[in-house]
mmCIF file with all atom_site columns, C-alpha atoms in Angstrom:
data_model
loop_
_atom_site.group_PDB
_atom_site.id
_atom_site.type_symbol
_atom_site.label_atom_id
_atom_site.label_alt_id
_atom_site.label_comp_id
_atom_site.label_asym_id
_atom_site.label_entity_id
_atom_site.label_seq_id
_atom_site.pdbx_PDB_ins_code
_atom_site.Cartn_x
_atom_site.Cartn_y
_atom_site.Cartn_z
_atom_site.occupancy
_atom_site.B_iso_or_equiv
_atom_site.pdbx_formal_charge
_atom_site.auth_seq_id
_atom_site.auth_comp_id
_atom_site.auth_asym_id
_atom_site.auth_atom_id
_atom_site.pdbx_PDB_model_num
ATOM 1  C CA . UNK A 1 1  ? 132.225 157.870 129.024 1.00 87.00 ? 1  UNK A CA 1
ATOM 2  C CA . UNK A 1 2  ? 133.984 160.565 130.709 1.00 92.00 ? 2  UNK A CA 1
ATOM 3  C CA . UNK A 1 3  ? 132.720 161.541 134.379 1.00 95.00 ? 3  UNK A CA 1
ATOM 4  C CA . UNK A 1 4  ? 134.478 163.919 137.093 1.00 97.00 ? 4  UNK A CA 1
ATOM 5  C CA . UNK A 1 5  ? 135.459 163.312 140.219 1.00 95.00 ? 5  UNK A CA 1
ATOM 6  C CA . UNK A 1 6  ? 135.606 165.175 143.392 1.00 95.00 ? 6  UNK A CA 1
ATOM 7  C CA . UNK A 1 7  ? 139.045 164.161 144.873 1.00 96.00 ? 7  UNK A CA 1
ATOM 8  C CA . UNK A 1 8  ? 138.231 166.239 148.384 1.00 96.00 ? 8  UNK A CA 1
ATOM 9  C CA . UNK A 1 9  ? 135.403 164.802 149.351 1.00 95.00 ? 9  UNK A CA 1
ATOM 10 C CA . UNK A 1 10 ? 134.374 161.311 149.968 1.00 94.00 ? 10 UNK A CA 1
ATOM 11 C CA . UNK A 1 11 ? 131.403 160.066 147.235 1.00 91.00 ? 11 UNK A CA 1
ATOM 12 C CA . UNK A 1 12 ? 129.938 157.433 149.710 1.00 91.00 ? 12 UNK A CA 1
ATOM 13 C CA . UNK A 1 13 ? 130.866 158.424 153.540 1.00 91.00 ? 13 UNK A CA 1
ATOM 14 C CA . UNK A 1 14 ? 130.514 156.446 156.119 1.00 92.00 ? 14 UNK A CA 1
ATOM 15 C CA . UNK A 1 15 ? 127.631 157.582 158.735 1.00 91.00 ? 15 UNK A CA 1
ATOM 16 C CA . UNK A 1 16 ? 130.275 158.117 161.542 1.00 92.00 ? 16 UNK A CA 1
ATOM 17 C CA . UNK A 1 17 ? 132.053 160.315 159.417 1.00 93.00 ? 17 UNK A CA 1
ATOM 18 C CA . UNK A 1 18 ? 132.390 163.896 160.228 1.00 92.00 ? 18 UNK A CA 1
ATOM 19 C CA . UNK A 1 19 ? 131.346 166.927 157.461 1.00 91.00 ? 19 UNK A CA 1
ATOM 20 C CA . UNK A 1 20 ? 133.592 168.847 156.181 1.00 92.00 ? 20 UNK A CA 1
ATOM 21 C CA . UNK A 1 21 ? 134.319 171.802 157.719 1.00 89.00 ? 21 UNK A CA 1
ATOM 22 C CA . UNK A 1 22 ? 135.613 173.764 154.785 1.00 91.00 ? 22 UNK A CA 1
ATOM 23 C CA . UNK A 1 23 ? 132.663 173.201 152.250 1.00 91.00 ? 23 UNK A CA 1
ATOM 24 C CA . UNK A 1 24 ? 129.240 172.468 152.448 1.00 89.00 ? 24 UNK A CA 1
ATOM 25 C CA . UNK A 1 25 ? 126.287 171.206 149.548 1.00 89.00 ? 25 UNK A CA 1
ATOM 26 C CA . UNK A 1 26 ? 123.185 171.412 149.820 1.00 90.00 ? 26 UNK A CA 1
ATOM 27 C CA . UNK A 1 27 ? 122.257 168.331 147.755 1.00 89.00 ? 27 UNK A CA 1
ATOM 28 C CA . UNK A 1 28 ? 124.825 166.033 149.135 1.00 87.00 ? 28 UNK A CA 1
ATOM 29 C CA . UNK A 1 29 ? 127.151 165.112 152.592 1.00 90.00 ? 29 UNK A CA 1
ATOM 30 C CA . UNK A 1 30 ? 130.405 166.804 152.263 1.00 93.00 ? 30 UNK A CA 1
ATOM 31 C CA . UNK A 1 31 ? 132.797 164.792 154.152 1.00 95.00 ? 31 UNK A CA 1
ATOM 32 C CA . UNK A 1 32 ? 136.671 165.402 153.663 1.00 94.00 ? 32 UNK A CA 1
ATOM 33 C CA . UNK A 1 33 ? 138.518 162.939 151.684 1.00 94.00 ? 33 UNK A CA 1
ATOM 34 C CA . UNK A 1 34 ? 142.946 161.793 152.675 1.00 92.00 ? 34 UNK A CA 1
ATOM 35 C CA . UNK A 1 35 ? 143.691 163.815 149.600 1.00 94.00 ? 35 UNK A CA 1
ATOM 36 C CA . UNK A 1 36 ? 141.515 166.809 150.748 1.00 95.00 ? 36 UNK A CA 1
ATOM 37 C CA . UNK A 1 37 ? 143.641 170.031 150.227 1.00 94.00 ? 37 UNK A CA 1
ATOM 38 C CA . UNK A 1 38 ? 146.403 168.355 148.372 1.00 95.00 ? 38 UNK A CA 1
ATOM 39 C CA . UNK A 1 39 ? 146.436 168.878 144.623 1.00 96.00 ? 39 UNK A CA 1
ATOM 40 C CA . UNK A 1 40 ? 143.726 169.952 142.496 1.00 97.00 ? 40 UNK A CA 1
ATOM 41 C CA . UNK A 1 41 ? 140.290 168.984 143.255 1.00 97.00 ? 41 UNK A CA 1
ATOM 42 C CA . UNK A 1 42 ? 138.452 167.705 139.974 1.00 97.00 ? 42 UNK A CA 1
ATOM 43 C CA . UNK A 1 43 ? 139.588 164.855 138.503 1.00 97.00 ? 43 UNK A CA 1
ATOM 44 C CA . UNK A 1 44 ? 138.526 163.659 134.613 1.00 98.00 ? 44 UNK A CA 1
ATOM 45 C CA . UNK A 1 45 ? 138.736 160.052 134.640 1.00 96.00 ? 45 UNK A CA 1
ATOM 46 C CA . UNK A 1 46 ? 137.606 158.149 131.153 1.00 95.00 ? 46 UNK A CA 1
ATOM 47 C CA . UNK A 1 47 ? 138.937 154.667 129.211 1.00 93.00 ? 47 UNK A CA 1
ATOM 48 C CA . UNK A 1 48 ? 140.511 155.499 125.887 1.00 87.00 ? 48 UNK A CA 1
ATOM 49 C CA . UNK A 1 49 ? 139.737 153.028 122.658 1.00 82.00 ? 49 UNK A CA 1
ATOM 50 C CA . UNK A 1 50 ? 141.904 150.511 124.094 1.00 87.00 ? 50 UNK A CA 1
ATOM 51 C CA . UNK A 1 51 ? 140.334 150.015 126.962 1.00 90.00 ? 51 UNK A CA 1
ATOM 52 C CA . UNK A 1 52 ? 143.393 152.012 129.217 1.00 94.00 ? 52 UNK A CA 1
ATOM 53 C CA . UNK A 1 53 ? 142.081 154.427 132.306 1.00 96.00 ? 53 UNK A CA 1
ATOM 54 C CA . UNK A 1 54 ? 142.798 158.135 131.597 1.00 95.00 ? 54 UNK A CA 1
ATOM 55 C CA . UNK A 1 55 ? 142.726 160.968 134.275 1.00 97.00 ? 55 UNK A CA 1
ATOM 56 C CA . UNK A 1 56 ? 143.643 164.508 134.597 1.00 97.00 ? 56 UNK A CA 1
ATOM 57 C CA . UNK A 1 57 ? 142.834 167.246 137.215 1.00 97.00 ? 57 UNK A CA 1
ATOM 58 C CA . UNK A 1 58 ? 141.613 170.367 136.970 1.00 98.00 ? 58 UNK A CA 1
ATOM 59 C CA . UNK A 1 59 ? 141.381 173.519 140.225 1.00 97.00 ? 59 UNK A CA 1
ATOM 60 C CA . UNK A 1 60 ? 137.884 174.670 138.678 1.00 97.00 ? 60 UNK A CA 1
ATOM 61 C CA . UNK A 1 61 ? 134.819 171.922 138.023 1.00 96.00 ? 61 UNK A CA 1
ATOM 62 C CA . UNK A 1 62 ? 133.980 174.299 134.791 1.00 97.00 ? 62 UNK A CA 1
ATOM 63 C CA . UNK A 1 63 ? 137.394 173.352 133.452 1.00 98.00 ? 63 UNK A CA 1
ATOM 64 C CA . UNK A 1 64 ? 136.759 170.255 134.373 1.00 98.00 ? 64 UNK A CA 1
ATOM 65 C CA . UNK A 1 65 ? 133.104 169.666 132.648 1.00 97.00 ? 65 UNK A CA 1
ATOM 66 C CA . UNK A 1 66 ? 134.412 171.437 129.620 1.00 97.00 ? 66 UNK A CA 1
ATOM 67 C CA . UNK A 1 67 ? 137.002 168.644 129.628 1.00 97.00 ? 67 UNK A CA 1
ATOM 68 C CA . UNK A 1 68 ? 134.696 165.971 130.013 1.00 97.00 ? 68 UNK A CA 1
ATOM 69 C CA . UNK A 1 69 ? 132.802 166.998 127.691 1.00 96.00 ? 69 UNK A CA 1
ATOM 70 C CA . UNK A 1 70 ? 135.777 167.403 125.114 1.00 96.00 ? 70 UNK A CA 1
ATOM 71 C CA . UNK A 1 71 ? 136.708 163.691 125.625 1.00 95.00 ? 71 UNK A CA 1
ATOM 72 C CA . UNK A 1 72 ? 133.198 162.545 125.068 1.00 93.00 ? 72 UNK A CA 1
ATOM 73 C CA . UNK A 1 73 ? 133.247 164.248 121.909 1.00 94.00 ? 73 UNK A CA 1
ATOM 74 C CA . UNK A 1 74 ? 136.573 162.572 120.818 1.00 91.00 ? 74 UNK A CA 1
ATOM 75 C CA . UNK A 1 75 ? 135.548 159.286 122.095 1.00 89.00 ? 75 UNK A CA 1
ATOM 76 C CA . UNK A 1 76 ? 132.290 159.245 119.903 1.00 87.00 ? 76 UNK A CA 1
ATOM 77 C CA . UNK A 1 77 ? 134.430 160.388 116.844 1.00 89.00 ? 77 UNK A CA 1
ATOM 78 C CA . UNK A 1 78 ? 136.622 157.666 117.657 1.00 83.00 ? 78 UNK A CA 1
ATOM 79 C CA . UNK A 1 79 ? 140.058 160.017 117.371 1.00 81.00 ? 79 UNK A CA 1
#
């Protein structure tokens, strides 16, 4: 399994916590992560065969997806 991450934004806020004021969603609550505006912003994160957490980050979530998607296929191929 291979999923992406958005490393700017918080994936479970807090209800005190403010929105973003940068971005907005209009299927989720946007609220600005520490790492918001450092780095790039999608983040690949899957377990190789051995069981050992992988990651890399990517500016665009396209790139990222495509990515993704690329280690799924590896993973099922086993290579």
């Amino acid at each position: 399994m291979a999923d992406v991450y958005d490393r700017w934004h918080k994936s479970r806020p807090a209800k005190d916590d403010k929105p973003c004021g940068e971005h907005t969603s209009r299927t989720r609550r946007m609220v600005a992560s520490s790492e918001h505006g450092k780095g790039k912003r999608w983040q690949v994160r899957w377990r190789d065969a051995s069981g050992k957490q992988c990651k890399e980050n990517f500016e665009k979530k396209a790139k990222a997806d495509t990515r993704a998607n690329e280690v799924l296929a590896d993973l099922d191929r086993g290579t």
